[in-house]
Each structure stands twice: as structure tokens, then as C-alpha cells.
């Protein structure tokens, strides 16, 4: 058995153990948050039904309408093809990578210039690929997963499929070792690993055509 294959098996085993170690704690936190949200919704509805002040009742109605509008705008933005790239904390890591089919996680350091460059390119790619979730995680504040995933070089971009680590992009080696690589170069690497789909007119489509 090759060292590469053994390494992949070890990484997947480590992830499974990490998930078991953390999942109960995460589920308990999520359940508590859901109970709090349900309680808030219940009391808001009760307040509106019992309220005799017409001005207050109208204000509550407008608040609900505003929330509905914000949800509609968020759905519209998603349907228009805009994804998101957001920073998460260590406690959000497992729920984030396990609830989506494709997840890209950038382990970064705030003071590293190359991490800032990677951020710029991932942000641009995420806006074209809502089929994939893009996250950044401060390595200094995530020692548990830095250790479990054996992160030794920053930036490191970990690629997950259904919560299982499949590949990783370490530093800028795959982009030619240059800080001036194009967004399409990184997009083509993600495309090659099966993490994103080709979109008409996108940088990854053009890059893919050039490489053929």
C-alpha cells in the first residue's frame, strides 16, 4: 500500500473520530439554539395577538414583513448564482462541512500575505459557485482541527465531500508557486478535484479550455 493511500486513509479515520468526539456537543448546542428561537417566535406571536395598542401591533406587523423580505432577498440572491465565502469558528467547523455535499475550508493566519491572496481568489470563485460552500477558519483559533488534520503550512485549503476530507491545496505549489496566479488557475484546480462545476462564461471554463 502506497504512503499516499495510507495517508488518505489516516486522514479520513482522523476526521471520523473528530466528528464522533465533537458531534454530541455540537448537536446539543444546536438543539438549545432551536429551542430559544422557537420560544422567541412563540412569544412574538403571543405579544401581537394579545396587544391592544394598534400602533404597537402595526410595528410588530412591519417587523415580520421586514424579516420575510430579507429572507426573500437572500433566496433571490442565491438563485441568481451568488454564493458566499464566510469565516467560521472552530465550533462551527463540523456542522458546516457535514451539512453540505461540497465544502472548501481555508485555514489561514491573519498576518500572512499569502492567506490574504487566497482569500481574494476564493471570494471571487464562491460568488460564481453556490453549489459549493466556501469557508475560512483562523488556524490560531482552531488548534483541535489543525492538529487532527495535520495542518503544517498556511494557507492550506481543505476540500470536503459530505464531511470527508478528499484533497487539500497546500500553499501555492499547485498554482506555480507564484503570488500572482490568476483566479481561473485556482478555479481550474477546484474543478479538477470535482469541488465546483463549470459555469458558462466563468473563469474556470476559460481556464479549463486553455489547459486542454
GROMACS .gro file of C-alpha atoms in nm, residues 15 22 26 85-97 104-112 115 118-119 122 133-149 151 153-158 160:
model
   54
   15UNK     CA    1  -1.197   1.302   1.060
   22UNK     CA    2  -1.745   1.673   1.872
   26UNK     CA    3  -2.249   2.046   1.856
   85UNK     CA    4  -1.742   3.286   0.149
   86UNK     CA    5  -1.751   3.341   0.522
   87UNK     CA    6  -1.531   3.298   0.825
   88UNK     CA    7  -1.633   3.035   1.078
   89UNK     CA    8  -1.506   2.948   1.426
   90UNK     CA    9  -1.389   2.608   1.542
   91UNK     CA   10  -1.728   2.518   1.692
   92UNK     CA   11  -1.891   2.571   1.352
   93UNK     CA   12  -1.646   2.359   1.159
   94UNK     CA   13  -1.812   2.016   1.185
   95UNK     CA   14  -2.171   2.137   1.129
   96UNK     CA   15  -2.050   2.339   0.830
   97UNK     CA   16  -1.861   2.065   0.647
  104UNK     CA   17  -1.396   2.425   0.081
  105UNK     CA   18  -1.223   2.537   0.403
  106UNK     CA   19  -0.929   2.779   0.401
  107UNK     CA   20  -0.711   2.751   0.713
  108UNK     CA   21  -0.546   3.093   0.742
  109UNK     CA   22  -0.336   3.328   0.953
  110UNK     CA   23  -0.438   3.695   0.963
  111UNK     CA   24  -0.082   3.823   0.925
  112UNK     CA   25   0.018   3.604   0.630
  115UNK     CA   26  -0.357   3.389   0.310
  118UNK     CA   27  -0.604   3.309  -0.119
  119UNK     CA   28  -0.899   3.489   0.044
  122UNK     CA   29  -1.179   3.213  -0.301
  133UNK     CA   30  -1.981   2.615   0.044
  134UNK     CA   31  -1.665   2.821   0.098
  135UNK     CA   32  -1.534   2.890   0.449
  136UNK     CA   33  -1.224   3.034   0.617
  137UNK     CA   34  -1.102   2.923   0.959
  138UNK     CA   35  -0.841   3.105   1.167
  139UNK     CA   36  -0.576   2.839   1.234
  140UNK     CA   37  -0.465   3.010   1.557
  141UNK     CA   38  -0.815   2.973   1.699
  142UNK     CA   39  -0.876   2.617   1.577
  143UNK     CA   40  -0.595   2.409   1.736
  144UNK     CA   41  -0.810   2.094   1.760
  145UNK     CA   42  -0.865   2.063   1.386
  146UNK     CA   43  -0.523   2.198   1.290
  147UNK     CA   44  -0.380   1.908   1.490
  148UNK     CA   45  -0.629   1.647   1.369
  149UNK     CA   46  -0.588   1.744   1.002
  151UNK     CA   47  -0.211   2.143   0.902
  153UNK     CA   48   0.160   2.511   0.605
  154UNK     CA   49  -0.060   2.819   0.567
  155UNK     CA   50  -0.257   2.878   0.363
  156UNK     CA   51  -0.397   2.525   0.340
  157UNK     CA   52  -0.732   2.474   0.166
  158UNK     CA   53  -0.911   2.151   0.265
  160UNK     CA   54  -1.455   1.803   0.181
   0.00000   0.00000   0.00000
